[in-house]
PDB file of C-alpha atoms in Angstrom:
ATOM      1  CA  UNK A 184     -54.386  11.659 -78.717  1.00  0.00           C
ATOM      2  CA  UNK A 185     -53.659  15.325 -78.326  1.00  0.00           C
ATOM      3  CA  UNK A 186     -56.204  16.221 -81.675  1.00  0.00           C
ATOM      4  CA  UNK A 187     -59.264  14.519 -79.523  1.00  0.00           C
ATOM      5  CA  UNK A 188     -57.920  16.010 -75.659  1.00  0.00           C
ATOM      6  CA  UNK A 189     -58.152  19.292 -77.858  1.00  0.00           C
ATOM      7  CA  UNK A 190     -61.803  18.383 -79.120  1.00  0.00           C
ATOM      8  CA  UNK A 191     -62.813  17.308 -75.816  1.00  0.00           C
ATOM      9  CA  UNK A 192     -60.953  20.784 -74.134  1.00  0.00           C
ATOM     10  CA  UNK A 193     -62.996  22.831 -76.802  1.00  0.00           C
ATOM     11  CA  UNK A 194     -66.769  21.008 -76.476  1.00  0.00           C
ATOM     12  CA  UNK A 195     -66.270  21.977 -72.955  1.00  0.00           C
ATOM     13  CA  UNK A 196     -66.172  25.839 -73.753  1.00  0.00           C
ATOM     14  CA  UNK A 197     -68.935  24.925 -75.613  1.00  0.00           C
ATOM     15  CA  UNK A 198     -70.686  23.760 -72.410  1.00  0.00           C
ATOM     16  CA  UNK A 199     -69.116  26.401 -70.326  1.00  0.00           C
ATOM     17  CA  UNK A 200     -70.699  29.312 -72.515  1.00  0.00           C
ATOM     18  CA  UNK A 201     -73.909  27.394 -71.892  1.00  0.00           C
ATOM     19  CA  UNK A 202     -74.257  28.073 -68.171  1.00  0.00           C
ATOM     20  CA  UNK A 203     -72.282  31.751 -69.112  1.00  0.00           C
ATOM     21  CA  UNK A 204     -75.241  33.942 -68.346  1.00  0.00           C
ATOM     22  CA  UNK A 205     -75.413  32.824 -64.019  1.00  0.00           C
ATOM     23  CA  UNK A 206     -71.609  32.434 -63.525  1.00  0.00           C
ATOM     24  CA  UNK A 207     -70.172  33.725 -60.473  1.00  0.00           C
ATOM     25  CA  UNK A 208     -67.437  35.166 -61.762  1.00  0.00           C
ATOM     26  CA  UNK A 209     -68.894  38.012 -63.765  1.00  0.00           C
ATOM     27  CA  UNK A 210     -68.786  41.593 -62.585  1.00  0.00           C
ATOM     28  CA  UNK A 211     -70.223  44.797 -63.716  1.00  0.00           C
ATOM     29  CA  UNK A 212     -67.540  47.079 -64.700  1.00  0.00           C
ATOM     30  CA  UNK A 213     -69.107  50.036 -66.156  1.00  0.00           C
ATOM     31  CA  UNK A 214     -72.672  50.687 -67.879  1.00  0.00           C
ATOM     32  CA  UNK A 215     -76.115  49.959 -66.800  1.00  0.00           C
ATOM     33  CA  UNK A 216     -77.050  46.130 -66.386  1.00  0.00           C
ATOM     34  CA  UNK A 217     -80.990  47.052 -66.957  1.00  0.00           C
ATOM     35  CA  UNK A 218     -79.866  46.895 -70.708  1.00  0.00           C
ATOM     36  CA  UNK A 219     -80.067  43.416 -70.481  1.00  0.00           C
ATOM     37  CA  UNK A 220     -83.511  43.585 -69.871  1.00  0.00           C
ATOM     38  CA  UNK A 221     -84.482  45.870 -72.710  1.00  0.00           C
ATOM     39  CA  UNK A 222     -86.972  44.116 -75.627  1.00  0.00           C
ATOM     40  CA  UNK A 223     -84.008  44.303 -78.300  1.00  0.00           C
ATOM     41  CA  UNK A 224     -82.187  42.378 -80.346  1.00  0.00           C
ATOM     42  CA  UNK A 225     -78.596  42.590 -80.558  1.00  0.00           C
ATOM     43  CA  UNK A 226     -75.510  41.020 -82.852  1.00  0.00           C
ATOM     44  CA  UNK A 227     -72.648  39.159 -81.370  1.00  0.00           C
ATOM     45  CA  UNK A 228     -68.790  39.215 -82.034  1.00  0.00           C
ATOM     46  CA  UNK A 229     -66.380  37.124 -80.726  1.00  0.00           C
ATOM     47  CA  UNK A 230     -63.439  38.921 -80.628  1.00  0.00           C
ATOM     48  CA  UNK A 231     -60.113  36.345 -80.048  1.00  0.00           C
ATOM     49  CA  UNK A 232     -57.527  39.034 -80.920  1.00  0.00           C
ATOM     50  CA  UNK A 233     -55.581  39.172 -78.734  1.00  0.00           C
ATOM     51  CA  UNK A 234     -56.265  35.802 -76.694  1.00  0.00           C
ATOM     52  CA  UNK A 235     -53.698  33.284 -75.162  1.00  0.00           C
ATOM     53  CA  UNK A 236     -53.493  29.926 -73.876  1.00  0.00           C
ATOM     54  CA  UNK A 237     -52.406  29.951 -70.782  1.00  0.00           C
ATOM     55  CA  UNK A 238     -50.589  33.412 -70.949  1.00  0.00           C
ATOM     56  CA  UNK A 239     -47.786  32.171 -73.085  1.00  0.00           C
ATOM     57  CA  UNK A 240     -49.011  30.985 -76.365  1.00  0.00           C
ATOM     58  CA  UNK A 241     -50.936  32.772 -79.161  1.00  0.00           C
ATOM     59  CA  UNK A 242     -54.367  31.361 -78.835  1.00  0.00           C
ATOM     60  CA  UNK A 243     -54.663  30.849 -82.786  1.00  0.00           C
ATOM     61  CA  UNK A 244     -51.601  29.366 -82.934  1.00  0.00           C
ATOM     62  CA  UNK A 245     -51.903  26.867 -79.927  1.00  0.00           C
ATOM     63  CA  UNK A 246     -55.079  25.742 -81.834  1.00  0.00           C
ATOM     64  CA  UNK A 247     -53.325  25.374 -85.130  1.00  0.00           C
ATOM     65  CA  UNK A 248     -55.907  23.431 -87.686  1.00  0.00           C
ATOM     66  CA  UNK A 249     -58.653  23.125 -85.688  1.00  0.00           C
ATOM     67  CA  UNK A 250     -59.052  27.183 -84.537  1.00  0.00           C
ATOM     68  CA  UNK A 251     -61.793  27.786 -87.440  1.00  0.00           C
ATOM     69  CA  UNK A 252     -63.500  24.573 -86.110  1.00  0.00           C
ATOM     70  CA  UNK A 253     -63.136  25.904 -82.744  1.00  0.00           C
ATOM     71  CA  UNK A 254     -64.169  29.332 -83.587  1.00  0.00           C
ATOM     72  CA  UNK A 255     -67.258  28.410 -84.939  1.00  0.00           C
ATOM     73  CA  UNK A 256     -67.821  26.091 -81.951  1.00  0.00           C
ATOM     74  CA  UNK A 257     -68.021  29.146 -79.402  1.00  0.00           C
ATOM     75  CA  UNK A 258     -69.761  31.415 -81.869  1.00  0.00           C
ATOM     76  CA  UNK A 259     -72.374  29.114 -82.381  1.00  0.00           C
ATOM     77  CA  UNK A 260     -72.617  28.154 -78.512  1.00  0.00           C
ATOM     78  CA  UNK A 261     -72.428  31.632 -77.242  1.00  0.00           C
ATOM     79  CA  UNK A 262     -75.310  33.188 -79.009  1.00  0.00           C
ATOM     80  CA  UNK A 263     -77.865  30.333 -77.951  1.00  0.00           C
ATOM     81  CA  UNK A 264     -77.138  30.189 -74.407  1.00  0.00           C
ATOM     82  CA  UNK A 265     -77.391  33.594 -74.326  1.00  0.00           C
ATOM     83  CA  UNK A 266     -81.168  33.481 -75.808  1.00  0.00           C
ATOM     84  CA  UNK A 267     -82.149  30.623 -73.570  1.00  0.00           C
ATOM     85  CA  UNK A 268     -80.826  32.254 -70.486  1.00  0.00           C
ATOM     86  CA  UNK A 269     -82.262  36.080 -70.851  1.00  0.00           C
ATOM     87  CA  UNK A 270     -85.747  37.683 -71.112  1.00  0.00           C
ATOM     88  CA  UNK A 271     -84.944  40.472 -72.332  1.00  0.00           C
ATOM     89  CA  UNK A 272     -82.014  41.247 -74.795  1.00  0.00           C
ATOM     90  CA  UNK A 273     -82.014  38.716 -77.342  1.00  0.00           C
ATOM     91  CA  UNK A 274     -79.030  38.070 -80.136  1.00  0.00           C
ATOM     92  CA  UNK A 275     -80.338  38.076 -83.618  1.00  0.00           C
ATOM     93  CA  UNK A 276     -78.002  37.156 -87.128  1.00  0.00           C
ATOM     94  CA  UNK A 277     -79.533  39.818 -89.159  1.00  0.00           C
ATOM     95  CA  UNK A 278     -77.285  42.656 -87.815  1.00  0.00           C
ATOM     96  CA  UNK A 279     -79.255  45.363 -90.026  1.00  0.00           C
ATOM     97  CA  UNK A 280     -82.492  44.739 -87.452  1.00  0.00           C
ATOM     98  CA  UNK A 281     -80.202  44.828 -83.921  1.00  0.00           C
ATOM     99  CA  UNK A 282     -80.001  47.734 -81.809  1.00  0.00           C
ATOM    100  CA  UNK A 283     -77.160  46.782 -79.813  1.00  0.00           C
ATOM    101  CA  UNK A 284     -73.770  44.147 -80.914  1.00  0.00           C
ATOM    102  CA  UNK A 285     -72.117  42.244 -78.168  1.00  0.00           C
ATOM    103  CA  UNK A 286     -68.584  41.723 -78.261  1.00  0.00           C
ATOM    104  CA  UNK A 287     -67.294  38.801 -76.055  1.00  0.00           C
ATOM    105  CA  UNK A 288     -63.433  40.057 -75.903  1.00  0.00           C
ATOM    106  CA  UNK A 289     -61.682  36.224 -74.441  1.00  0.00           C
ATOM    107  CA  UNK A 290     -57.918  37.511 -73.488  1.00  0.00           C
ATOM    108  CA  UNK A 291     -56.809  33.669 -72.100  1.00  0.00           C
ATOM    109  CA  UNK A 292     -57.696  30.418 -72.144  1.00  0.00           C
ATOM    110  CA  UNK A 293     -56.066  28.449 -69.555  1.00  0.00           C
ATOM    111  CA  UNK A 294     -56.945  24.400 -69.050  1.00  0.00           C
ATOM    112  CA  UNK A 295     -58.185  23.565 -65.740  1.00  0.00           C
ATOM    113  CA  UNK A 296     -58.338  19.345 -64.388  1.00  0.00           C
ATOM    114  CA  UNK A 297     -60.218  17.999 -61.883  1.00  0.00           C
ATOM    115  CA  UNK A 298     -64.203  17.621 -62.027  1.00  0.00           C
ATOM    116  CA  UNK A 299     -66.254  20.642 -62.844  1.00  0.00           C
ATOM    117  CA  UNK A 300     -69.879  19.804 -64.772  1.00  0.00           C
ATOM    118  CA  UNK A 301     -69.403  16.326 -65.000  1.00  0.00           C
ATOM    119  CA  UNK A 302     -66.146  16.442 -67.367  1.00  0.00           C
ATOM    120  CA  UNK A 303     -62.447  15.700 -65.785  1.00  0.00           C
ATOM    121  CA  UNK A 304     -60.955  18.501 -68.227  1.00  0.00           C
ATOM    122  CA  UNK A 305     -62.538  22.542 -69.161  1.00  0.00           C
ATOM    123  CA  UNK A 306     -60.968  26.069 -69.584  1.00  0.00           C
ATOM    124  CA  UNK A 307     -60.734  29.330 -67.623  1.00  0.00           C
ATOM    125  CA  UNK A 308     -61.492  32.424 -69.787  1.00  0.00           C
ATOM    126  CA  UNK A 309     -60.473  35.474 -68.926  1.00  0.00           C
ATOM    127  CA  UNK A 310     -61.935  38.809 -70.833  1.00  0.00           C
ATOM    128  CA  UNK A 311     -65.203  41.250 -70.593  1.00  0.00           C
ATOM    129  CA  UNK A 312     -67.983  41.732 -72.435  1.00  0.00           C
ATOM    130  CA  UNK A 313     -68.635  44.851 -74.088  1.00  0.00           C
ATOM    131  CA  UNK A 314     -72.275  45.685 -75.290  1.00  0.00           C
ATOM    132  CA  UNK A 315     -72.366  48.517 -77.548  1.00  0.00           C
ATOM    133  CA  UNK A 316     -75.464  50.501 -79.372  1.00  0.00           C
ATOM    134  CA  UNK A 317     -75.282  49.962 -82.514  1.00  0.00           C
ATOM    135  CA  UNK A 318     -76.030  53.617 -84.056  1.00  0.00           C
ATOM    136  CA  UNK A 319     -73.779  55.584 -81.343  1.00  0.00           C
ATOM    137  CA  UNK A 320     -70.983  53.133 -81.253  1.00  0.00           C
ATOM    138  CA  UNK A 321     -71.198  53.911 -77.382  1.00  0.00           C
ATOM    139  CA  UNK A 322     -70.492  51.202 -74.708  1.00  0.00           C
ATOM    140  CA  UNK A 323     -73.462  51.097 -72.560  1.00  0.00           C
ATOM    141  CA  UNK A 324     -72.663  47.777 -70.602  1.00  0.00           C
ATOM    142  CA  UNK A 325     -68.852  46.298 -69.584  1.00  0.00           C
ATOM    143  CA  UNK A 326     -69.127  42.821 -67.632  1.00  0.00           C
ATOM    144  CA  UNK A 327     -65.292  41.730 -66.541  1.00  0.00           C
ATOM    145  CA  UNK A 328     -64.994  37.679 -67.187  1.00  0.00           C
ATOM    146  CA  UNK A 329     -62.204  36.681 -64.279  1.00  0.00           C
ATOM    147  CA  UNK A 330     -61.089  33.130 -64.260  1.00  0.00           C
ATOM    148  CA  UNK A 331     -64.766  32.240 -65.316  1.00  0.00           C
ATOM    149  CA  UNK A 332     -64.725  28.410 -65.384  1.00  0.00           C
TER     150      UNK A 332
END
């Protein structure tokens, strides 16, 4: 029972990172947002460091077996929302040909109930987004993510 609430829980970050792009909850923090627009490519990172569930638990731990599965899940979501949602700045896997890498930094995970996109069950993330240029290593764009269902 828990092993498919956690599959469920985890195809809705999926779904969350799908409507990512026009969420409410996203503010500039630093940089200029016209990078977004730019005709590049970019890499992405997801960077789970130093995330929690629900401010108590390590994030890798709470997801035990499954957090490569899981991993891979929001990697693989991330990237191609991203593409569908922008015009401009596009997120490429051949990091040798992208001028910019993303790095979607998720500090906690906490599980929400009640109806939200159809499902009875998803997750707040909180974290930023960093986009850095690739040959500086300079931070050009910082978007928080607070309590971004």
């Amino acid at each position: 029972m828990i092993k498919s609430m956690r599959k469920i829980i985890f195809t809705i970050i999926a779904l969350t990172f799908s409507v990512f792009v026009s969420a409410a909850r996203l503010e500039i923090l630093s940089g200029d947002v016209n990078v977004l627009k730019e005709n590049a490519t970019c890499s992405f990172v997801l960077d789970l460091t130093n995330a929690t569930f629900e401010r108590k638990e390590n994030f890798k731990d709470w997801c035990g077996i499954n957090y490569d599965e899981r991993v891979y899940l929001m990697e693989t979501a991330f990237p191609e929302s991203f593409n569908k949602k922008t015009k401009g700045l596009r997120i490429v896997t051949d990091e040798s040909s992208a001028k910019y890498k993303i790095v979607l930094h998720i500090d906690n995970f906490v599980r929400k109930l009640g109806r939200m996109y159809g499902a009875s069950a998803w997750m707040r993330i909180d974290g930023y987004i960093s986009i850095v240029e690739m040959g500086t290593n300079k931070e050009v764009l910082r978007i928080g993510i607070n309590k971004f269902y």
